[in-house]
Short mmCIF file of N, CA, C and O in Angstrom, two decimals:
data_model
loop_
_atom_site.label_atom_id
_atom_site.label_comp_id
_atom_site.label_asym_id
_atom_site.label_seq_id
_atom_site.Cartn_x
_atom_site.Cartn_y
_atom_site.Cartn_z
N MET A 1 5.45 10.43 10.82
CA MET A 1 3.93 9.65 10.75
C MET A 1 3.71 8.57 10.80
O MET A 1 4.36 7.87 10.97
N LYS A 2 2.67 8.44 11.00
CA LYS A 2 2.05 6.95 11.11
C LYS A 2 2.31 5.93 10.45
O LYS A 2 3.06 6.46 8.95
N PHE A 3 2.31 5.09 10.77
CA PHE A 3 3.45 3.99 10.38
C PHE A 3 2.89 2.06 10.96
O PHE A 3 2.33 2.66 11.85
N ASP A 4 3.05 0.82 9.80
CA ASP A 4 2.65 0.17 9.92
C ASP A 4 3.38 -1.00 9.50
O ASP A 4 3.49 -0.62 8.71
N GLU A 5 3.51 -2.74 9.71
CA GLU A 5 3.89 -2.91 9.26
C GLU A 5 3.13 -4.58 8.91
O GLU A 5 2.42 -5.02 9.70
N ILE A 6 3.13 -5.15 8.18
CA ILE A 6 2.02 -6.96 7.34
C ILE A 6 3.85 -7.71 7.19
O ILE A 6 4.54 -7.21 7.06
N THR A 7 3.54 -8.29 7.26
CA THR A 7 4.03 -10.19 6.77
C THR A 7 3.30 -10.51 5.92
O THR A 7 2.36 -10.74 6.10
N ILE A 8 3.65 -10.74 4.81
CA ILE A 8 3.52 -11.85 3.86
C ILE A 8 4.54 -13.05 3.25
O ILE A 8 5.70 -13.07 3.29
N ARG A 9 3.78 -14.18 2.57
CA ARG A 9 5.06 -15.17 2.59
C ARG A 9 4.34 -15.32 0.77
O ARG A 9 3.62 -15.89 1.02
N VAL A 10 5.68 -15.23 0.57
CA VAL A 10 5.74 -15.41 -1.22
C VAL A 10 5.06 -16.32 -1.26
O VAL A 10 5.65 -18.01 -1.48
N ARG A 11 3.58 -17.01 -2.53
CA ARG A 11 3.11 -18.12 -3.03
C ARG A 11 3.75 -18.70 -3.87
O ARG A 11 3.90 -17.30 -4.99
N TYR A 12 3.36 -19.32 -3.98
CA TYR A 12 4.58 -19.99 -5.58
C TYR A 12 3.25 -18.91 -6.88
O TYR A 12 4.62 -18.82 -8.58
N GLY A 13 2.86 -18.54 -7.38
CA GLY A 13 1.48 -18.19 -8.65
C GLY A 13 2.37 -16.32 -8.15
O GLY A 13 1.67 -16.50 -8.99
N GLU A 14 2.78 -15.96 -7.32
CA GLU A 14 3.22 -14.75 -7.25
C GLU A 14 4.71 -14.59 -8.40
O GLU A 14 5.31 -13.66 -8.46
N THR A 15 5.46 -16.13 -8.60
CA THR A 15 7.05 -15.74 -9.25
C THR A 15 6.70 -16.48 -10.44
O THR A 15 5.69 -16.69 -11.06
N ASP A 16 8.06 -16.30 -11.13
CA ASP A 16 8.30 -16.50 -12.37
C ASP A 16 8.88 -18.05 -12.40
O ASP A 16 8.66 -18.77 -11.64
N GLN A 17 9.85 -18.61 -13.52
CA GLN A 17 10.50 -19.59 -13.07
C GLN A 17 11.08 -19.93 -12.81
O GLN A 17 11.45 -21.01 -12.39
N MET A 18 11.44 -18.99 -12.75
CA MET A 18 12.84 -18.68 -11.75
C MET A 18 12.65 -18.38 -10.12
O MET A 18 13.98 -18.82 -9.33
N GLY A 19 11.34 -17.93 -10.04
CA GLY A 19 11.08 -18.17 -8.43
C GLY A 19 10.96 -16.96 -8.23
O GLY A 19 11.29 -17.11 -6.54
N VAL A 20 11.53 -16.22 -9.17
CA VAL A 20 11.56 -14.71 -8.25
C VAL A 20 10.09 -14.57 -8.56
O VAL A 20 9.48 -14.28 -9.33
N VAL A 21 9.29 -13.52 -7.62
CA VAL A 21 7.93 -12.83 -7.59
C VAL A 21 8.41 -11.86 -8.29
O VAL A 21 8.94 -10.73 -9.57
N HIS A 22 7.31 -11.83 -9.30
CA HIS A 22 7.38 -10.82 -10.86
C HIS A 22 6.65 -9.53 -10.67
O HIS A 22 5.97 -8.87 -8.98
N HIS A 23 7.14 -8.25 -10.72
CA HIS A 23 7.67 -6.73 -10.31
C HIS A 23 5.55 -7.02 -10.05
O HIS A 23 5.35 -5.67 -9.72
N ALA A 24 5.15 -7.24 -10.80
CA ALA A 24 4.31 -6.90 -10.78
C ALA A 24 3.01 -6.98 -9.39
O ALA A 24 2.33 -6.56 -9.07
N ASN A 25 3.14 -7.96 -8.90
CA ASN A 25 2.71 -8.26 -7.87
C ASN A 25 3.23 -7.53 -6.21
O ASN A 25 2.42 -7.37 -5.51
N TYR A 26 4.02 -6.09 -7.00
CA TYR A 26 4.67 -5.84 -5.71
C TYR A 26 3.70 -4.53 -5.81
O TYR A 26 3.17 -4.22 -4.53
N ALA A 27 2.85 -3.93 -6.21
CA ALA A 27 1.52 -2.68 -6.66
C ALA A 27 1.05 -4.15 -5.05
O ALA A 27 0.04 -3.12 -4.71
N LEU A 28 0.17 -5.16 -5.67
CA LEU A 28 -0.59 -6.01 -4.63
C LEU A 28 -0.29 -6.17 -3.54
O LEU A 28 -0.33 -5.80 -2.14
N TYR A 29 2.00 -6.16 -2.77
CA TYR A 29 1.83 -6.10 -1.88
C TYR A 29 1.34 -4.68 -1.31
O TYR A 29 1.77 -4.58 0.18
N LEU A 30 2.05 -3.67 -1.81
CA LEU A 30 1.23 -2.36 -1.85
C LEU A 30 -0.07 -1.55 -0.40
O LEU A 30 0.02 -1.57 -0.34
N GLU A 31 -0.49 -2.76 -2.34
CA GLU A 31 -1.88 -2.30 -1.39
C GLU A 31 -3.00 -2.96 -0.44
O GLU A 31 -2.75 -2.52 0.82
N MET A 32 -1.90 -3.96 0.07
CA MET A 32 -1.99 -5.29 1.69
C MET A 32 -1.23 -3.94 2.57
O MET A 32 -2.35 -3.85 3.38
N GLY A 33 -0.20 -3.67 2.54
CA GLY A 33 0.30 -2.86 3.49
C GLY A 33 -0.65 -2.15 3.63
O GLY A 33 -1.19 -1.36 5.24
N ARG A 34 -1.17 -0.59 2.70
CA ARG A 34 -1.99 -0.23 2.45
C ARG A 34 -4.00 -0.04 3.60
O ARG A 34 -3.57 0.29 4.15
N THR A 35 -4.09 -0.63 2.87
CA THR A 35 -5.25 -0.96 3.96
C THR A 35 -5.50 -2.03 4.78
O THR A 35 -6.22 -1.19 4.99
N GLU A 36 -4.15 -1.99 5.25
CA GLU A 36 -4.09 -2.86 6.65
C GLU A 36 -3.59 -1.60 7.18
O GLU A 36 -4.28 -1.33 8.98
N TRP A 37 -2.81 -0.50 6.31
CA TRP A 37 -3.02 0.57 7.41
C TRP A 37 -3.47 1.28 8.80
O TRP A 37 -3.94 1.65 9.30
N LEU A 38 -4.95 1.47 6.85
CA LEU A 38 -6.05 2.03 7.20
C LEU A 38 -6.70 1.62 8.51
O LEU A 38 -7.59 1.90 9.29
N ARG A 39 -7.27 0.24 7.90
CA ARG A 39 -8.05 -0.95 9.23
C ARG A 39 -7.52 -0.73 10.44
O ARG A 39 -8.15 -0.46 11.29
N LYS A 40 -6.44 -0.88 10.47
CA LYS A 40 -6.17 -0.87 12.27
C LYS A 40 -5.89 0.61 12.63
O LYS A 40 -6.04 0.74 13.54
N LEU A 41 -5.88 2.28 11.79
CA LEU A 41 -6.97 3.43 12.08
C LEU A 41 -8.23 3.32 12.48
O LEU A 41 -8.68 3.64 12.77
N GLY A 42 -8.91 2.22 11.93
CA GLY A 42 -10.31 2.27 11.55
C GLY A 42 -10.91 2.41 11.07
O GLY A 42 -12.23 2.24 10.36
N ILE A 43 -10.38 2.52 9.55
CA ILE A 43 -11.18 3.57 8.60
C ILE A 43 -10.90 1.82 7.72
O ILE A 43 -10.07 1.45 6.78
N SER A 44 -12.35 1.06 6.73
CA SER A 44 -12.04 0.56 5.76
C SER A 44 -12.83 1.27 4.67
O SER A 44 -13.80 1.56 4.44
N TYR A 45 -11.50 0.24 3.15
CA TYR A 45 -12.11 0.94 2.20
C TYR A 45 -13.47 0.79 1.62
O TYR A 45 -14.34 1.75 1.14
N LYS A 46 -14.59 -1.16 2.30
CA LYS A 46 -15.58 -1.05 1.84
C LYS A 46 -16.56 0.17 1.96
O LYS A 46 -17.57 0.58 1.71
N GLU A 47 -16.01 0.50 2.89
CA GLU A 47 -17.27 1.40 4.14
C GLU A 47 -16.40 3.13 3.40
O GLU A 47 -17.62 4.02 3.15
N MET A 48 -15.49 3.29 2.99
CA MET A 48 -15.46 4.46 2.57
C MET A 48 -16.24 4.47 1.08
O MET A 48 -16.67 5.47 0.63
N GLU A 49 -16.01 3.22 0.30
CA GLU A 49 -16.81 3.38 -1.61
C GLU A 49 -18.04 3.73 -0.92
O GLU A 49 -18.61 3.90 -1.11
N GLU A 50 -18.74 2.71 -0.01
CA GLU A 50 -20.39 2.87 0.61
C GLU A 50 -20.34 3.73 0.80
O GLU A 50 -21.93 4.41 0.51
N SER A 51 -19.32 4.58 1.25
CA SER A 51 -20.52 6.71 1.54
C SER A 51 -20.51 7.30 0.47
O SER A 51 -20.05 8.54 0.52
N GLY A 52 -19.57 6.76 -0.67
CA GLY A 52 -19.33 7.50 -2.07
C GLY A 52 -17.82 7.90 -2.61
O GLY A 52 -17.88 8.84 -3.46
N VAL A 53 -16.65 7.54 -1.85
CA VAL A 53 -15.78 8.12 -1.27
C VAL A 53 -14.85 6.90 -2.13
O VAL A 53 -14.31 5.79 -2.05
N MET A 54 -13.92 6.86 -2.87
CA MET A 54 -12.96 6.02 -4.03
C MET A 54 -11.33 6.85 -3.90
O MET A 54 -11.46 7.43 -3.65
N LEU A 55 -11.24 5.66 -3.95
CA LEU A 55 -8.88 5.90 -3.67
C LEU A 55 -8.07 5.56 -4.54
O LEU A 55 -7.56 3.87 -3.48
N PRO A 56 -8.39 6.30 -5.98
CA PRO A 56 -7.26 5.52 -6.63
C PRO A 56 -6.29 6.04 -6.86
O PRO A 56 -6.30 6.70 -5.92
N VAL A 57 -4.79 4.84 -7.07
CA VAL A 57 -3.47 4.64 -7.06
C VAL A 57 -3.52 5.21 -8.92
O VAL A 57 -3.96 5.43 -9.42
N ILE A 58 -3.11 7.31 -8.27
CA ILE A 58 -2.76 8.03 -9.39
C ILE A 58 -1.09 8.25 -9.84
O ILE A 58 -0.45 8.01 -10.41
N SER A 59 -0.36 7.52 -8.80
CA SER A 59 1.00 7.46 -8.83
C SER A 59 1.63 5.79 -7.91
O SER A 59 1.63 6.08 -6.92
N LEU A 60 2.26 5.40 -9.07
CA LEU A 60 3.14 4.07 -8.98
C LEU A 60 4.50 3.84 -8.54
O LEU A 60 5.01 4.57 -9.92
N SER A 61 5.60 4.41 -7.94
CA SER A 61 7.02 4.00 -8.36
C SER A 61 7.38 3.36 -7.44
O SER A 61 7.19 2.81 -6.14
N LEU A 62 8.91 2.65 -7.74
CA LEU A 62 8.92 1.35 -7.47
C LEU A 62 10.78 0.90 -7.68
O LEU A 62 10.70 1.52 -8.78
N ASN A 63 11.43 0.53 -6.67
CA ASN A 63 13.07 1.30 -7.05
C ASN A 63 13.42 -0.18 -6.42
O ASN A 63 12.89 -0.45 -4.79
N PHE A 64 13.58 -1.35 -7.03
CA PHE A 64 14.10 -3.06 -6.84
C PHE A 64 15.33 -2.79 -6.25
O PHE A 64 16.15 -2.21 -6.98
N LYS A 65 15.95 -3.69 -5.50
CA LYS A 65 17.25 -3.45 -4.14
C LYS A 65 17.77 -5.72 -5.17
O LYS A 65 18.75 -4.48 -5.13
N LYS A 66 16.26 -5.98 -3.89
CA LYS A 66 17.49 -7.64 -4.52
C LYS A 66 15.54 -8.14 -4.44
O LYS A 66 15.01 -7.55 -4.29
N SER A 67 15.80 -9.54 -5.20
CA SER A 67 14.63 -10.49 -5.56
C SER A 67 13.93 -10.78 -4.20
O SER A 67 14.71 -11.26 -3.34
N ALA A 68 12.77 -10.99 -3.97
CA ALA A 68 12.60 -11.78 -3.23
C ALA A 68 11.65 -12.60 -4.00
O ALA A 68 11.45 -12.62 -5.27
N CYS A 69 11.67 -14.04 -3.42
CA CYS A 69 11.53 -15.28 -3.42
C CYS A 69 10.36 -16.46 -3.49
O CYS A 69 9.42 -15.92 -2.05
N TYR A 70 10.27 -17.55 -4.32
CA TYR A 70 8.87 -18.16 -3.40
C TYR A 70 9.70 -18.67 -2.19
O TYR A 70 10.73 -18.90 -2.07
N ASP A 71 8.11 -19.02 -1.52
CA ASP A 71 8.37 -19.40 -0.29
C ASP A 71 8.83 -18.16 0.81
O ASP A 71 9.33 -17.87 1.83
N ASP A 72 9.43 -16.76 0.57
CA ASP A 72 10.09 -15.45 1.85
C ASP A 72 9.16 -15.27 2.05
O ASP A 72 8.06 -14.85 1.83
N VAL A 73 9.63 -15.35 3.63
CA VAL A 73 8.86 -14.67 4.54
C VAL A 73 9.52 -12.46 3.84
O VAL A 73 10.26 -12.52 4.42
N ILE A 74 8.15 -12.31 4.04
CA ILE A 74 9.03 -10.66 3.41
C ILE A 74 7.49 -9.58 4.55
O ILE A 74 6.53 -10.24 5.07
N LYS A 75 8.40 -8.51 4.91
CA LYS A 75 7.66 -7.26 5.54
C LYS A 75 7.38 -6.22 4.65
O LYS A 75 8.33 -5.85 4.41
N VAL A 76 6.65 -5.38 5.14
CA VAL A 76 5.67 -4.85 3.90
C VAL A 76 5.57 -3.85 5.27
O VAL A 76 4.66 -3.31 5.75
N LYS A 77 6.59 -2.60 5.04
CA LYS A 77 6.30 -1.37 5.78
C LYS A 77 5.61 -0.39 5.18
O LYS A 77 6.10 0.39 4.02
N THR A 78 4.42 0.39 5.55
CA THR A 78 4.15 1.65 5.05
C THR A 78 3.62 2.43 6.42
O THR A 78 3.88 2.41 7.14
N GLN A 79 4.07 3.57 5.48
CA GLN A 79 3.77 4.73 6.10
C GLN A 79 3.19 5.85 5.39
O GLN A 79 3.89 6.08 4.35
N LEU A 80 2.69 6.80 5.98
CA LEU A 80 2.04 7.60 5.43
C LEU A 80 3.36 8.36 5.58
O LEU A 80 3.76 9.53 6.07
N LYS A 81 3.32 9.53 3.98
CA LYS A 81 4.31 10.24 4.44
C LYS A 81 3.42 11.78 4.25
O LYS A 81 4.76 12.67 4.76
N LYS A 82 2.78 12.62 4.65
CA LYS A 82 2.02 14.09 4.75
C LYS A 82 0.68 13.86 5.13
O LYS A 82 0.50 12.71 4.37
N MET A 83 0.00 14.76 5.54
CA MET A 83 -1.29 14.54 6.20
C MET A 83 -1.73 14.65 4.63
O MET A 83 -1.39 15.66 3.52
N PRO A 84 -3.55 13.93 4.27
CA PRO A 84 -3.43 14.12 3.85
C PRO A 84 -4.23 15.78 3.14
O PRO A 84 -4.42 15.92 3.69
N THR A 85 -4.45 14.97 1.65
CA THR A 85 -5.44 16.72 1.20
C THR A 85 -6.30 16.18 0.64
O THR A 85 -7.24 15.77 0.81
N ALA A 86 -6.45 16.65 -0.97
CA ALA A 86 -7.42 16.02 -2.26
C ALA A 86 -6.29 14.52 -2.39
O ALA A 86 -7.14 13.85 -2.79
N THR A 87 -5.31 14.42 -2.17
CA THR A 87 -4.24 12.82 -1.64
C THR A 87 -3.83 12.78 -1.05
O THR A 87 -3.81 13.24 0.44
N ILE A 88 -3.48 11.55 -1.27
CA ILE A 88 -3.18 10.84 -0.19
C ILE A 88 -1.27 9.79 -0.60
O ILE A 88 -1.91 9.38 -1.36
N GLU A 89 -0.08 10.15 0.22
CA GLU A 89 0.72 9.76 0.34
C GLU A 89 1.85 8.59 0.72
O GLU A 89 1.53 9.02 2.44
N PHE A 90 1.88 7.66 0.41
CA PHE A 90 2.72 6.62 1.38
C PHE A 90 4.34 5.93 0.96
O PHE A 90 4.05 6.33 -0.50
N ASP A 91 4.78 5.99 1.30
CA ASP A 91 6.08 5.69 1.14
C ASP A 91 6.13 4.40 2.11
O ASP A 91 5.70 3.35 3.50
N TYR A 92 7.01 3.13 1.07
CA TYR A 92 6.63 1.93 1.29
C TYR A 92 8.03 0.99 1.58
O TYR A 92 9.27 1.91 0.86
N GLU A 93 8.46 -0.11 2.47
CA GLU A 93 10.11 -0.65 2.24
C GLU A 93 9.25 -1.43 2.75
O GLU A 93 8.71 -2.28 4.01
N ILE A 94 10.25 -3.12 1.03
CA ILE A 94 9.35 -4.42 1.51
C ILE A 94 11.31 -5.18 2.48
O ILE A 94 12.54 -4.79 1.44
N LEU A 95 11.07 -5.78 3.20
CA LEU A 95 12.00 -6.15 3.36
C LEU A 95 12.02 -7.64 3.95
O LEU A 95 11.17 -7.90 3.78
N ASN A 96 13.35 -8.59 3.86
CA ASN A 96 13.61 -9.85 3.96
C ASN A 96 13.47 -10.60 4.91
O ASN A 96 13.30 -9.61 6.12
N GLU A 97 13.86 -11.09 5.42
CA GLU A 97 13.44 -11.99 6.56
C GLU A 97 14.96 -11.52 7.46
O GLU A 97 14.30 -11.01 8.94
N GLU A 98 15.92 -10.91 6.96
CA GLU A 98 17.23 -10.45 7.20
C GLU A 98 16.91 -9.40 8.00
O GLU A 98 18.22 -8.69 7.76
N GLY A 99 15.93 -8.71 7.41
CA GLY A 99 15.44 -7.00 7.44
C GLY A 99 16.14 -6.23 6.62
O GLY A 99 16.56 -4.74 5.97
N GLU A 100 16.54 -7.31 5.72
CA GLU A 100 17.13 -6.58 3.63
C GLU A 100 16.17 -5.47 2.70
O GLU A 100 14.95 -6.55 2.63
N ILE A 101 16.70 -4.53 2.45
CA ILE A 101 15.61 -3.97 1.64
C ILE A 101 15.42 -4.69 0.68
O ILE A 101 16.84 -4.89 -0.42
N LEU A 102 14.02 -4.55 0.06
CA LEU A 102 14.26 -5.41 -1.46
C LEU A 102 13.52 -4.75 -2.09
O LEU A 102 13.86 -4.81 -3.65
N THR A 103 12.52 -3.75 -1.50
CA THR A 103 11.54 -2.50 -2.53
C THR A 103 11.82 -1.25 -1.68
O THR A 103 11.85 -2.09 -0.80
N ILE A 104 11.61 -0.75 -2.22
CA ILE A 104 11.51 0.52 -1.72
C ILE A 104 10.42 1.36 -2.51
O ILE A 104 10.14 1.52 -4.07
N ALA A 105 9.37 2.03 -2.08
CA ALA A 105 7.81 2.23 -3.11
C ALA A 105 7.48 3.13 -2.69
O ALA A 105 7.84 4.02 -1.39
N ASN A 106 6.43 3.81 -3.30
CA ASN A 106 5.99 4.71 -3.20
C ASN A 106 4.75 5.15 -4.17
O ASN A 106 4.36 4.43 -4.85
N THR A 107 3.58 5.60 -3.42
CA THR A 107 2.21 5.88 -3.54
C THR A 107 1.58 6.65 -3.94
O THR A 107 1.23 7.58 -2.19
N VAL A 108 0.23 7.30 -4.35
CA VAL A 108 -0.05 9.03 -4.31
C VAL A 108 -1.55 8.13 -4.53
O VAL A 108 -1.64 7.30 -6.33
N LEU A 109 -2.36 8.30 -3.81
CA LEU A 109 -4.01 8.56 -4.30
C LEU A 109 -4.70 8.81 -4.43
O LEU A 109 -4.51 10.33 -3.70
N ALA A 110 -5.73 9.31 -5.14
CA ALA A 110 -5.98 10.90 -4.98
C ALA A 110 -7.81 10.28 -4.29
O ALA A 110 -8.64 9.57 -4.94
N PHE A 111 -8.26 11.56 -3.59
CA PHE A 111 -9.62 11.03 -3.32
C PHE A 111 -10.73 11.65 -4.13
O PHE A 111 -10.25 12.75 -4.63
N ILE A 112 -11.39 10.69 -4.61
CA ILE A 112 -12.96 10.68 -5.83
C ILE A 112 -14.16 10.83 -5.50
O ILE A 112 -14.31 9.81 -5.05
N ASP A 113 -15.05 11.65 -5.66
CA ASP A 113 -16.23 11.71 -5.74
C ASP A 113 -16.62 10.43 -6.42
O ASP A 113 -16.65 10.64 -7.62
N MET A 114 -17.07 9.37 -5.84
CA MET A 114 -18.18 8.16 -6.85
C MET A 114 -18.92 8.46 -7.85
O MET A 114 -18.81 8.08 -9.25
N LYS A 115 -19.74 9.53 -7.78
CA LYS A 115 -20.89 10.19 -8.52
C LYS A 115 -20.09 11.21 -9.43
O LYS A 115 -21.39 11.06 -10.68
N SER A 116 -19.63 12.01 -9.14
CA SER A 116 -19.36 12.93 -9.63
C SER A 116 -18.00 12.71 -10.53
O SER A 116 -17.67 13.64 -12.05
N LYS A 117 -17.05 11.83 -9.74
CA LYS A 117 -15.59 11.00 -10.30
C LYS A 117 -14.50 12.49 -10.37
O LYS A 117 -13.75 12.40 -11.40
N ARG A 118 -15.25 13.43 -9.32
CA ARG A 118 -14.35 14.83 -9.32
C ARG A 118 -13.40 14.33 -8.12
O ARG A 118 -13.65 13.64 -7.37
N PRO A 119 -12.32 14.63 -8.26
CA PRO A 119 -11.40 14.82 -7.15
C PRO A 119 -12.27 15.97 -5.57
O PRO A 119 -12.41 16.58 -6.01
N ILE A 120 -12.16 15.34 -4.14
CA ILE A 120 -12.75 15.93 -3.72
C ILE A 120 -11.37 15.79 -2.04
O ILE A 120 -10.68 15.06 -2.59
N ARG A 121 -11.59 16.27 -1.11
CA ARG A 121 -11.07 16.20 0.01
C ARG A 121 -11.12 15.33 0.52
O ARG A 121 -11.62 15.01 0.69
N ALA A 122 -10.20 15.56 1.51
CA ALA A 122 -9.82 14.00 2.26
C ALA A 122 -10.86 14.09 3.32
O ALA A 122 -10.83 15.26 3.24
N PRO A 123 -11.96 12.98 3.62
CA PRO A 123 -12.93 13.21 4.38
C PRO A 123 -12.15 13.48 5.52
O PRO A 123 -11.25 13.05 5.87
N LYS A 124 -13.11 14.13 6.69
CA LYS A 124 -12.81 15.03 8.04
C LYS A 124 -12.77 13.71 8.73
O LYS A 124 -11.78 14.22 9.20
N TYR A 125 -13.46 12.79 8.36
CA TYR A 125 -13.49 11.39 9.22
C TYR A 125 -11.68 10.34 9.64
O TYR A 125 -11.33 10.45 10.36
N ILE A 126 -11.28 10.91 8.02
CA ILE A 126 -9.91 10.78 7.80
C ILE A 126 -8.64 11.06 8.64
O ILE A 126 -8.49 10.82 9.19
N LEU A 127 -8.62 12.20 8.22
CA LEU A 127 -8.54 13.51 9.03
C LEU A 127 -8.86 13.55 10.59
O LEU A 127 -7.68 13.61 11.07
N ASP A 128 -9.37 13.09 11.12
CA ASP A 128 -9.46 13.01 12.31
C ASP A 128 -8.53 12.02 13.58
O ASP A 128 -8.28 12.15 14.26
N VAL A 129 -8.74 10.98 11.95
CA VAL A 129 -8.38 10.00 12.75
C VAL A 129 -6.57 9.59 13.05
O VAL A 129 -5.87 9.46 13.39
N LEU A 130 -6.31 10.80 11.89
CA LEU A 130 -4.20 11.06 11.87
C LEU A 130 -3.86 12.44 12.90
O LEU A 130 -2.79 12.82 12.81
#
């Protein structure tokens, strides 16, 4: 399935007193990977929301292998797990500069109609680019 990679330098504010990335920041790294994955396909979260579709996270799984630390350059690999239906699922790997896996993750997001707040099928324009 389609995948993408982004590179991020860990900022001081993302770490604890030991200089280790706080676990809550990994959700942000995944979001960055996911939104860039979509953007490179020509899909904008902003435009999707303007058309009345939300994409909230309904499941998040993180498996930490090693720590990322202040000033590390990390790579977030984002991959579509399967073709979307009413949900879209991504697998991720976060690696350090040496290529070692720091974190393995998975997210599931639901396509939601913003007016009714009810699940909907993936919009056709997304399916068309996939």
